[in-house]
XYZ file of C-alpha atoms in Angstrom:
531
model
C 107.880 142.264 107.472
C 111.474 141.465 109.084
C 113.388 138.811 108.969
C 116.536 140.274 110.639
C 117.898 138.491 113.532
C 119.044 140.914 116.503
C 123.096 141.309 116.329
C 122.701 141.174 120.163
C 121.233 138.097 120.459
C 124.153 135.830 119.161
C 122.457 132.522 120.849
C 119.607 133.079 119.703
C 118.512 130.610 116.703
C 115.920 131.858 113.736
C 114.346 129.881 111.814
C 111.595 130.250 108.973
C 108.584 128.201 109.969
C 105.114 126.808 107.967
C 102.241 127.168 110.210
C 99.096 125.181 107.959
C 95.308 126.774 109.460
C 92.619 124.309 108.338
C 89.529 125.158 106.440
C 90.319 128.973 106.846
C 87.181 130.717 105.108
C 87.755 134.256 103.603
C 84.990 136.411 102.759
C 85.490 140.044 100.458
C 85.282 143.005 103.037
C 83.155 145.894 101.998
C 85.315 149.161 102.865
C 83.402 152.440 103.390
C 83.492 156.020 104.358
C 81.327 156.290 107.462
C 79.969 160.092 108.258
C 83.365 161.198 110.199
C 85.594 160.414 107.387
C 86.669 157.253 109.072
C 87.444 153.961 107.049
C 84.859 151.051 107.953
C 85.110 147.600 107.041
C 81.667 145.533 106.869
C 80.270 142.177 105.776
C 77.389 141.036 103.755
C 75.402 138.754 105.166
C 74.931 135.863 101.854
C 78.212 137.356 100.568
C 80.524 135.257 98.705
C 82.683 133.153 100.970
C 86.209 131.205 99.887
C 87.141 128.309 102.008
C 90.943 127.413 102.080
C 91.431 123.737 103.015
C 94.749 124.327 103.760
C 96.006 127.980 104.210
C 100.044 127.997 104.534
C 101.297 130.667 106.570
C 105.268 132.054 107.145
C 106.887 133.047 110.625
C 110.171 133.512 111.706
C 110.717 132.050 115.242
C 113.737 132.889 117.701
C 114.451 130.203 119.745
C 117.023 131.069 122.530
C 119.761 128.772 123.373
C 117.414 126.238 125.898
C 115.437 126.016 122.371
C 112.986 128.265 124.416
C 110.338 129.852 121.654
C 111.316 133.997 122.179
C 109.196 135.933 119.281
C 107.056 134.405 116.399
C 107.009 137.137 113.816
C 104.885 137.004 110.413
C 106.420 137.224 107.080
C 103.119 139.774 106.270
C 104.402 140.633 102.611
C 104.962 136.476 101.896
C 101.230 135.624 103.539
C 99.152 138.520 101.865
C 100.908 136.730 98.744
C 100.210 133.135 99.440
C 96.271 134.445 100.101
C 96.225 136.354 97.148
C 97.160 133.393 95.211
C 94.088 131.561 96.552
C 91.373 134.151 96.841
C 91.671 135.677 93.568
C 94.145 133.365 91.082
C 91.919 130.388 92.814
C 95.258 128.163 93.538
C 94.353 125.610 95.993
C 97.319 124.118 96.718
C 100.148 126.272 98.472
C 102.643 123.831 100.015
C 104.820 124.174 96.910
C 104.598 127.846 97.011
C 105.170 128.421 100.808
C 108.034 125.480 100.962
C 110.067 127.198 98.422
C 109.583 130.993 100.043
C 110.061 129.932 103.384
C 113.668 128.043 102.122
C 114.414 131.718 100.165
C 113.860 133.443 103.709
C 115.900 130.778 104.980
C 118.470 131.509 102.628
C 118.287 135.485 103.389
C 118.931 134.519 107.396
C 122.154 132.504 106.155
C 123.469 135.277 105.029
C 122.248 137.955 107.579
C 123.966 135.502 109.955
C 127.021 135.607 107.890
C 127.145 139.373 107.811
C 126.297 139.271 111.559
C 129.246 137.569 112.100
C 131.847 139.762 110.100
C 130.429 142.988 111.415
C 132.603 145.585 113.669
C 130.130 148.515 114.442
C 133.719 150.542 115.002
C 135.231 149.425 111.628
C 132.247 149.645 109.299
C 131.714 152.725 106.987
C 128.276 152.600 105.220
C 129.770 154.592 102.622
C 131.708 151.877 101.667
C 130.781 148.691 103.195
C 127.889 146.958 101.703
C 124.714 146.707 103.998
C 123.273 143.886 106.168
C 121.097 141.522 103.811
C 117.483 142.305 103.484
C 114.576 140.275 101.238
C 113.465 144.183 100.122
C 117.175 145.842 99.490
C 119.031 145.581 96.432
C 122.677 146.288 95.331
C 122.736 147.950 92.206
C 125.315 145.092 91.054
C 123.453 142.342 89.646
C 125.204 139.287 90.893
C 125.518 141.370 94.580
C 121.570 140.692 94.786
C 119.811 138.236 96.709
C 117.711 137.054 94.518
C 120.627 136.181 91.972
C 122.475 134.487 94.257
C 119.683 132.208 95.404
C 119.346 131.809 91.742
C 123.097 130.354 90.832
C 123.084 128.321 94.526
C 119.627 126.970 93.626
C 121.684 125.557 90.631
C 124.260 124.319 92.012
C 122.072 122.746 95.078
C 120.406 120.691 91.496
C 123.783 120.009 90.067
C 125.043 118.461 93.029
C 122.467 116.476 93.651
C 121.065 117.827 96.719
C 117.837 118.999 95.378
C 115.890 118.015 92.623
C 115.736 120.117 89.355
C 111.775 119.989 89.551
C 111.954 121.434 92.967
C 114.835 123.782 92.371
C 112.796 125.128 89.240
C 109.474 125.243 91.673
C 111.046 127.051 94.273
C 112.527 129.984 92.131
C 108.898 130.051 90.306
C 107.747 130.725 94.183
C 110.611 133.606 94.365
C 109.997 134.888 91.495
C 105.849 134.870 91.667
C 106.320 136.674 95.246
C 108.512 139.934 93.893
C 106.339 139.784 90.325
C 102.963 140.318 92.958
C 104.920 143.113 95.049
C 105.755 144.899 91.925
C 102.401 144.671 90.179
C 101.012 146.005 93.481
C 102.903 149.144 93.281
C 105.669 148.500 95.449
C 109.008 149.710 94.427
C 111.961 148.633 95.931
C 115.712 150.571 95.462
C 116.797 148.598 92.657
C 115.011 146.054 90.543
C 114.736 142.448 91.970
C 115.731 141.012 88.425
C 115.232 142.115 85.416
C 111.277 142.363 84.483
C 109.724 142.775 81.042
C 106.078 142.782 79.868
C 106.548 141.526 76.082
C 102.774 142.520 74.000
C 102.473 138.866 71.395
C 100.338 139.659 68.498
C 98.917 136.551 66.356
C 95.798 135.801 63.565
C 93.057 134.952 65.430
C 91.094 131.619 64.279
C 88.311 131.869 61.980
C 85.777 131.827 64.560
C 86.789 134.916 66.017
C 85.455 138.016 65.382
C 89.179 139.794 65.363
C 91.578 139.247 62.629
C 94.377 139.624 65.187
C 94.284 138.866 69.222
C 97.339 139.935 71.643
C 98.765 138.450 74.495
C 100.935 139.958 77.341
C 104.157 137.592 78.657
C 106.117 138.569 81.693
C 109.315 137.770 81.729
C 112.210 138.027 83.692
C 116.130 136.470 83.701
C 115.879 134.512 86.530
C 115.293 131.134 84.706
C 117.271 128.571 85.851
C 119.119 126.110 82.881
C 119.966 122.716 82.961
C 122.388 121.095 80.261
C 120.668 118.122 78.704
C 121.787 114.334 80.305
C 124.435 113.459 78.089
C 123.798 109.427 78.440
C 120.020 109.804 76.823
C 121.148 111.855 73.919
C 119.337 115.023 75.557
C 116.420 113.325 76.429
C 114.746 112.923 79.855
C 115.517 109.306 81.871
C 111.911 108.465 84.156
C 113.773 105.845 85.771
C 116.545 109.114 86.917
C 114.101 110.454 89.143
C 115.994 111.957 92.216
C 112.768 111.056 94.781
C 113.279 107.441 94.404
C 116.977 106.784 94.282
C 117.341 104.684 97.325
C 120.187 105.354 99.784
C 123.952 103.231 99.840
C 124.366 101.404 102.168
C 127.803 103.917 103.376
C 125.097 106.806 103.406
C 122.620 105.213 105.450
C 125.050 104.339 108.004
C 125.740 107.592 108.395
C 122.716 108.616 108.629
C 121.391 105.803 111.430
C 123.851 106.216 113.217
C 122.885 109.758 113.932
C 119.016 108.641 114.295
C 119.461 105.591 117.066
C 123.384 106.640 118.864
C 124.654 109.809 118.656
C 120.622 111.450 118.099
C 122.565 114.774 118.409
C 122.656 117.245 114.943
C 123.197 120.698 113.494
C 120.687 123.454 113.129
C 120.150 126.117 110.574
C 122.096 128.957 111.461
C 124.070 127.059 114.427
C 127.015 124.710 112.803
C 128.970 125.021 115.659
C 126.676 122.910 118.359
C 125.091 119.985 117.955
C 121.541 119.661 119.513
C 119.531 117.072 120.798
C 117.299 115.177 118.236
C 113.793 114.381 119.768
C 113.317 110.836 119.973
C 110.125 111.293 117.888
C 112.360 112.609 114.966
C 114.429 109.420 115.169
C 111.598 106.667 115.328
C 110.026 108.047 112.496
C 112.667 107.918 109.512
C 113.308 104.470 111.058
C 110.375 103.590 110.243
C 109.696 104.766 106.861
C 113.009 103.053 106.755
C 112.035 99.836 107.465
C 108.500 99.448 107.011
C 108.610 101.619 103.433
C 105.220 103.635 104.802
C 105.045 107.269 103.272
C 105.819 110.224 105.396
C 102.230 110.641 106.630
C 101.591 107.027 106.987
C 104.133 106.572 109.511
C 103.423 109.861 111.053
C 99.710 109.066 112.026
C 100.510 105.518 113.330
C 98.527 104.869 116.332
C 98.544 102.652 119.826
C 96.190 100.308 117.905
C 98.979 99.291 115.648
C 101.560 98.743 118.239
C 101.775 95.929 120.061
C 104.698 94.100 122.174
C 106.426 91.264 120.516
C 106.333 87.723 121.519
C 109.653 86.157 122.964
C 110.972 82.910 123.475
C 113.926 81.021 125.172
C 115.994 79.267 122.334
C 119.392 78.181 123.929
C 119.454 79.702 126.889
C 118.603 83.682 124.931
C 115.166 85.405 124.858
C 114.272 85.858 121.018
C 111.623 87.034 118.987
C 109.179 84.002 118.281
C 108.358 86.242 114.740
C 110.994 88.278 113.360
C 108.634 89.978 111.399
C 105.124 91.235 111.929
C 102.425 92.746 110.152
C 101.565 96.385 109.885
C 98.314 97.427 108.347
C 97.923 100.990 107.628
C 94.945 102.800 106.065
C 91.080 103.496 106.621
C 90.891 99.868 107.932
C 93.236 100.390 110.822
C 91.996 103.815 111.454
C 95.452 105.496 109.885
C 96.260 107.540 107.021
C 97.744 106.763 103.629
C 96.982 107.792 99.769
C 93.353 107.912 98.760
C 92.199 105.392 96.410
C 92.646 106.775 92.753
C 93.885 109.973 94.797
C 90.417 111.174 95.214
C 87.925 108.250 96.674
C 86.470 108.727 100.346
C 88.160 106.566 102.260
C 92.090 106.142 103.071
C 92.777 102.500 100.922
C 94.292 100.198 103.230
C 97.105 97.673 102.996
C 99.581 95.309 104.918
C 103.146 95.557 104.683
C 105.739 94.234 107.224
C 107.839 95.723 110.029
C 110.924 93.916 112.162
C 110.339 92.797 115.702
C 112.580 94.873 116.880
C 111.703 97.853 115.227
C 108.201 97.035 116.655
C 109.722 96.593 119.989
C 111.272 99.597 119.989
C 107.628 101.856 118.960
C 106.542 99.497 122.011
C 108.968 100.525 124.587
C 108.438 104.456 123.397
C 104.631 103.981 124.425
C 105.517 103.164 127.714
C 107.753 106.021 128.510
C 106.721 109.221 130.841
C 106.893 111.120 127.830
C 104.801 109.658 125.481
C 102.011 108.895 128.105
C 102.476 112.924 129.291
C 101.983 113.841 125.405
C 99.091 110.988 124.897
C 97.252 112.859 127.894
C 97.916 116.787 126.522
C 96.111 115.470 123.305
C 93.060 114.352 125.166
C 93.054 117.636 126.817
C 93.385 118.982 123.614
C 90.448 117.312 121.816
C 88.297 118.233 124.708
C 89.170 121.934 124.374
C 88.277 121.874 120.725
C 84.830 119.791 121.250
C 84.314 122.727 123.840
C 85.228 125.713 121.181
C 83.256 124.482 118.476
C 86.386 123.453 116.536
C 84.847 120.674 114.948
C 86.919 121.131 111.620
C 89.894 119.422 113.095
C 87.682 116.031 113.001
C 85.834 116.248 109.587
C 87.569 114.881 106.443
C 89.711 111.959 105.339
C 92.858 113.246 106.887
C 91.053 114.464 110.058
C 91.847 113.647 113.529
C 90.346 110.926 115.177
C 90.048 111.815 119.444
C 89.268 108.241 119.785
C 92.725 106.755 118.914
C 96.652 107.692 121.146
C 98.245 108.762 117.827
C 101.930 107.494 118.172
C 103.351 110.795 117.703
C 102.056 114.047 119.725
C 103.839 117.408 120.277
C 104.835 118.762 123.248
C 101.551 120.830 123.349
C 99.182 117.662 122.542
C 98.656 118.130 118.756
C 98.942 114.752 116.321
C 102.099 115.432 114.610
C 100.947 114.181 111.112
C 99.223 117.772 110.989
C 102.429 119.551 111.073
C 104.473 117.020 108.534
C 106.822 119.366 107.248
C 108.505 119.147 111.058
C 109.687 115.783 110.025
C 110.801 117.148 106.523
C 112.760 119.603 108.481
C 114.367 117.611 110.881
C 115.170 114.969 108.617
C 116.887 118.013 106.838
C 119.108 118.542 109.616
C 119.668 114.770 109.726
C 121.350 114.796 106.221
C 122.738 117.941 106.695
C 124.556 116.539 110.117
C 126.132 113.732 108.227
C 127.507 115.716 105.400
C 128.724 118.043 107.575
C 130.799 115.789 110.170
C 131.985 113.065 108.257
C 133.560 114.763 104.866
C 131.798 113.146 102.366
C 133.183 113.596 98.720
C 129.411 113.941 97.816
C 126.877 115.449 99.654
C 124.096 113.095 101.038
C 121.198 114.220 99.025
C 117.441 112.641 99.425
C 114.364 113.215 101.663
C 112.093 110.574 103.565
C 110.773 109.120 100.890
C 113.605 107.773 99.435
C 113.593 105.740 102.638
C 110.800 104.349 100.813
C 112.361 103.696 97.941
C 115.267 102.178 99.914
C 112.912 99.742 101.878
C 111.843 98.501 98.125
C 115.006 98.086 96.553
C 116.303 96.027 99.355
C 112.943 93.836 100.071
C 113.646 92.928 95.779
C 117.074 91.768 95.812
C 116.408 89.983 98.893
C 113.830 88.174 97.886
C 115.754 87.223 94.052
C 118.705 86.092 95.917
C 117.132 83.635 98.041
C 118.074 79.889 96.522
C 116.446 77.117 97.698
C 118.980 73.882 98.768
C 119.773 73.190 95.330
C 120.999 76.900 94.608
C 117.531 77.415 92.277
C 115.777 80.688 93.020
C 112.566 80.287 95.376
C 110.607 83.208 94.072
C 110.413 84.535 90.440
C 111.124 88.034 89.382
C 107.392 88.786 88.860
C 106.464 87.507 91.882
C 108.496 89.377 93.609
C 107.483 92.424 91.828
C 103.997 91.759 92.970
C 105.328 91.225 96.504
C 106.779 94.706 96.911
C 104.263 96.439 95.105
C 101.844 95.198 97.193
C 103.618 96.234 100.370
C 103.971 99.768 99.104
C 100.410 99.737 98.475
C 100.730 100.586 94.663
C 97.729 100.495 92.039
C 100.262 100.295 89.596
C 102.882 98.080 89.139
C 104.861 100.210 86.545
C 105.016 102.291 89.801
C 107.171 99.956 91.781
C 109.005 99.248 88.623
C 110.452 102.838 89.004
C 111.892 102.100 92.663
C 113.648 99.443 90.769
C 115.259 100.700 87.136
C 116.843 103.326 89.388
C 118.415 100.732 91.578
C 119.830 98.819 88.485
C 121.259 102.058 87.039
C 122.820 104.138 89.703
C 126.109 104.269 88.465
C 128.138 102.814 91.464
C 129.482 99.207 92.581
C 127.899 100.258 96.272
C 124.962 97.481 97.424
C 122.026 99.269 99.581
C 122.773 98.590 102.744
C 120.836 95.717 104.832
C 120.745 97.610 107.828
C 118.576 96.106 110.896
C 116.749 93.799 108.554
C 120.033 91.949 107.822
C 121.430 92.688 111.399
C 118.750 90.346 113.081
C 118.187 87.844 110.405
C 114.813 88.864 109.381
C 114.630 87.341 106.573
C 116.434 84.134 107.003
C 112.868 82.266 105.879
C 110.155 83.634 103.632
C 107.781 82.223 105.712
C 108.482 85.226 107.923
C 107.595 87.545 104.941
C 103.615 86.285 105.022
């Protein structure tokens, strides 16, 4: 496995990439000796097979500077890992896992970049000048190693607010699980990873047991990452602090929409000197979540069936929008996707929230563009092929894909785009990472697409408490608008949407949420337009 970039290929872009196979099934091999000493590799016939409902793979792809796809190399040592983890520990779910090693291998091309950069093939002395960065090479120096220093910038990335702690802690458990299986499968590397110890606990046994005294083996290493307690609880943990559903201010999202519907232009991994172009499909979708508050897979696997053109009218002379704000059903019922009922039923539940006009209009106008109806026409081509091949897992299951509906969003290559979802998590990345880096910000914009959701909530609330009637007397009561916006988000549970809103009341800043296009077009002059 490499994941070094070629020193000659300075354009060139690399970037770590999660490719998801659907209901891969794995069956044991049975490995022989056949009679000329050759290795064999057979099947039984009823043997034992392991299906995979999601099997998360690692690649790094070059992209040259035309954002033309030059290699696609697998990360061998990181798959055999995530596989193991499934076949024999029986973990079903690898997203978590292959998220937080494909950001570490992200990491370890930052600073192979770096060391690109600095590096004079006349001037440098291996004798003396430390190595190019490698995910299997280790300084003798402790804090010199890779691992270590994805361990203190992990921390810092928490303390500043950027990521999470849960997903900081997750991701080095990922790290940390990947060079634990290398080492228990014999492979020894220059110098430690970390520090590793296998610590024998002895303890009585119950009465039940036949043993007086049982033993237990602990790995451990010093790679632990430790948070100091929040001082304003005492030490204890806040729910309502959750990082996920802080919405944005309203100086952060204009940053950030501004980037999404003018400039559409951002930075890449590995490429902060260039701004690139930011598909258009990467810019209606954050809007979206934005201002409709679906999740990140609702909006993705929107379809032509829940588009339509607005109605206009002449008032004074200007064409308006008879309804400034329209439904938007999502769910089994309008043939989309959202949460299953209880998180297990068999059906997508379905519910109606609202979206502007003109954000409406603006989904309209992208359906009739060359490029959608180009990419609408690749995915019928595609569905064929599949039908043809005998595919048919890619149309079975709640979350399958229906060849009946235009999905709204379609790659290049005619694939719905709600079955590659972390492509919106990492544009949306570059999004945040655009804004922080061109406009200077004394904090760092921190938050991923669902706090879009959160931000849609927060705002939809105050709105609807602030609205008086002609005698300055609030038209709404708190708990009805609590029902309001829980039922938009499509919550079971309204202690649910009360989280959206305890974190609104105690972020510690004087900042409103800002009203962006909602408050722009007077959407919600009249609550009759929030039916």
């Amino acid at each position: 496995m490499s994941v070094e970039s070629n020193t000659n290929k300075a354009l060139n872009r690399f970037e770590v990439e999660i490719s998801i196979i659907p209901n891969y099934t794995y069956q044991k091999p049975l490995v022989y000796i056949d009679d000329n000493g050759e290795p064999q590799v057979k099947y039984r016939d009823n043997g034992k097979r392991t299906t995979i409902k999601k099997l998360s793979l690692l690649y790094v792809a070059e992209y040259d500077d035309t954002n033309k796809l030059i290699s696609y190399t697998s990360l061998d040592e990181v798959n055999e890992f995530l596989m193991a983890k499934t076949i024999d520990d029986g973990v079903l779910e690898l997203a978590t896992d292959a998220q937080g090693l494909a950001h570490y291998f992200t990491f370890i091309l930052d600073k192979q970049a770096a060391w690109d950069a600095e590096y004079d093939e006349a001037d440098f002395d291996p004798l003396y000048d430390a190595p190019r960065p490698a995910w299997n090479y280790f300084p003798r120096n402790k804090f010199d190693k890779l691992t270590y220093q994805y361990r203190d910038g992990m921390k810092q990335l928490a303390t500043d607010g950027v990521l999470a702690k849960t997903t900081v802690r997750q991701y080095m458990s990922s790290v940390v699980g990947f060079y634990k299986h290398l080492l228990r499968q014999g492979i020894r590397f220059n110098n430690p990873p970390f520090q590793f110890e296998i610590i024998s606990i002895h303890f009585e046994g119950s009465a039940s047991s036949m043993k007086a005294y049982h033993s237990k083996q602990v790995h451990t290493t010093d790679m632990r990452i430790k948070f100091a307690k929040p001082s304003r609880s005492g030490g204890t943990k806040l729910s309502h602090l959750r990082r996920d559903l802080k919405p944005f201010m309203d100086g952060e999202w204009k940053i950030l929409q501004n980037i999404l519907m003018k400039s559409r232009r951002v930075i890449r991994h590995g490429d902060d000197n260039k701004l690139h172009s930011l598909p258009i499909e990467f810019c209606l979708h954050p809007m979206i979540c934005r201002n409709t508050g679906l999740r990140r897979e609702e909006a993705a696997s929107l379809h032509l069936g829940q588009v339509v053109k607005p109605e206009t009218q002449i008032v004074d002379g200007k064409e308006v929008f008879k309804k400034l704000v329209l439904d938007l059903g999502v769910g089994d019922k309008y043939g989309s996707l959202t949460k299953t009922a209880q998180g297990n039923a068999e059906k997508n539940k379905s519910r109606v929230t609202i979206i502007p006009a003109l954000m409406m209009q603006m989904l309209y106008e992208y359906t009739q563009s060359d490029r959608y109806k180009k990419r609408l026409k690749k995915f019928k081509a595609w569905c064929k092929e599949q039908a043809e091949q005998d595919h048919t897992h890619w149309f079975e299951g709640d979350d399958a894909i229906n060849p009946n509906l235009d999905y709204l969003f379609i790659t290049q290559s005619g694939k719905p785009m709600f079955t590659r979802l972390q492509d919106f998590t990492s544009r949306w990345v570059e999004v945040r990472n655009t804004a922080n880096f061109s406009k200077g910000l004394e904090h760092p914009i921190a938050g991923s697409l669902h706090n879009l959701r959160s931000t849609f909530a927060v705002n939809i609330f105050r709105h609807l408490l602030n609205k008086k009637d002609e005698h300055g007397n609030p038209v709404i009561t708190p708990d009805d608008a609590l029902d309001r916006v829980s039922a938009l988000l499509g919550h079971e549970n309204i202690s649910t949407t009360m989280l959206y809103l305890k974190i609104a009341q105690d972020i510690p800043s004087a900042d409103e949420i800002y009203e962006d296009v909602l408050d722009y077009i007077g959407a919600f002059d009249s609550l009759e337009d929030l039916k």
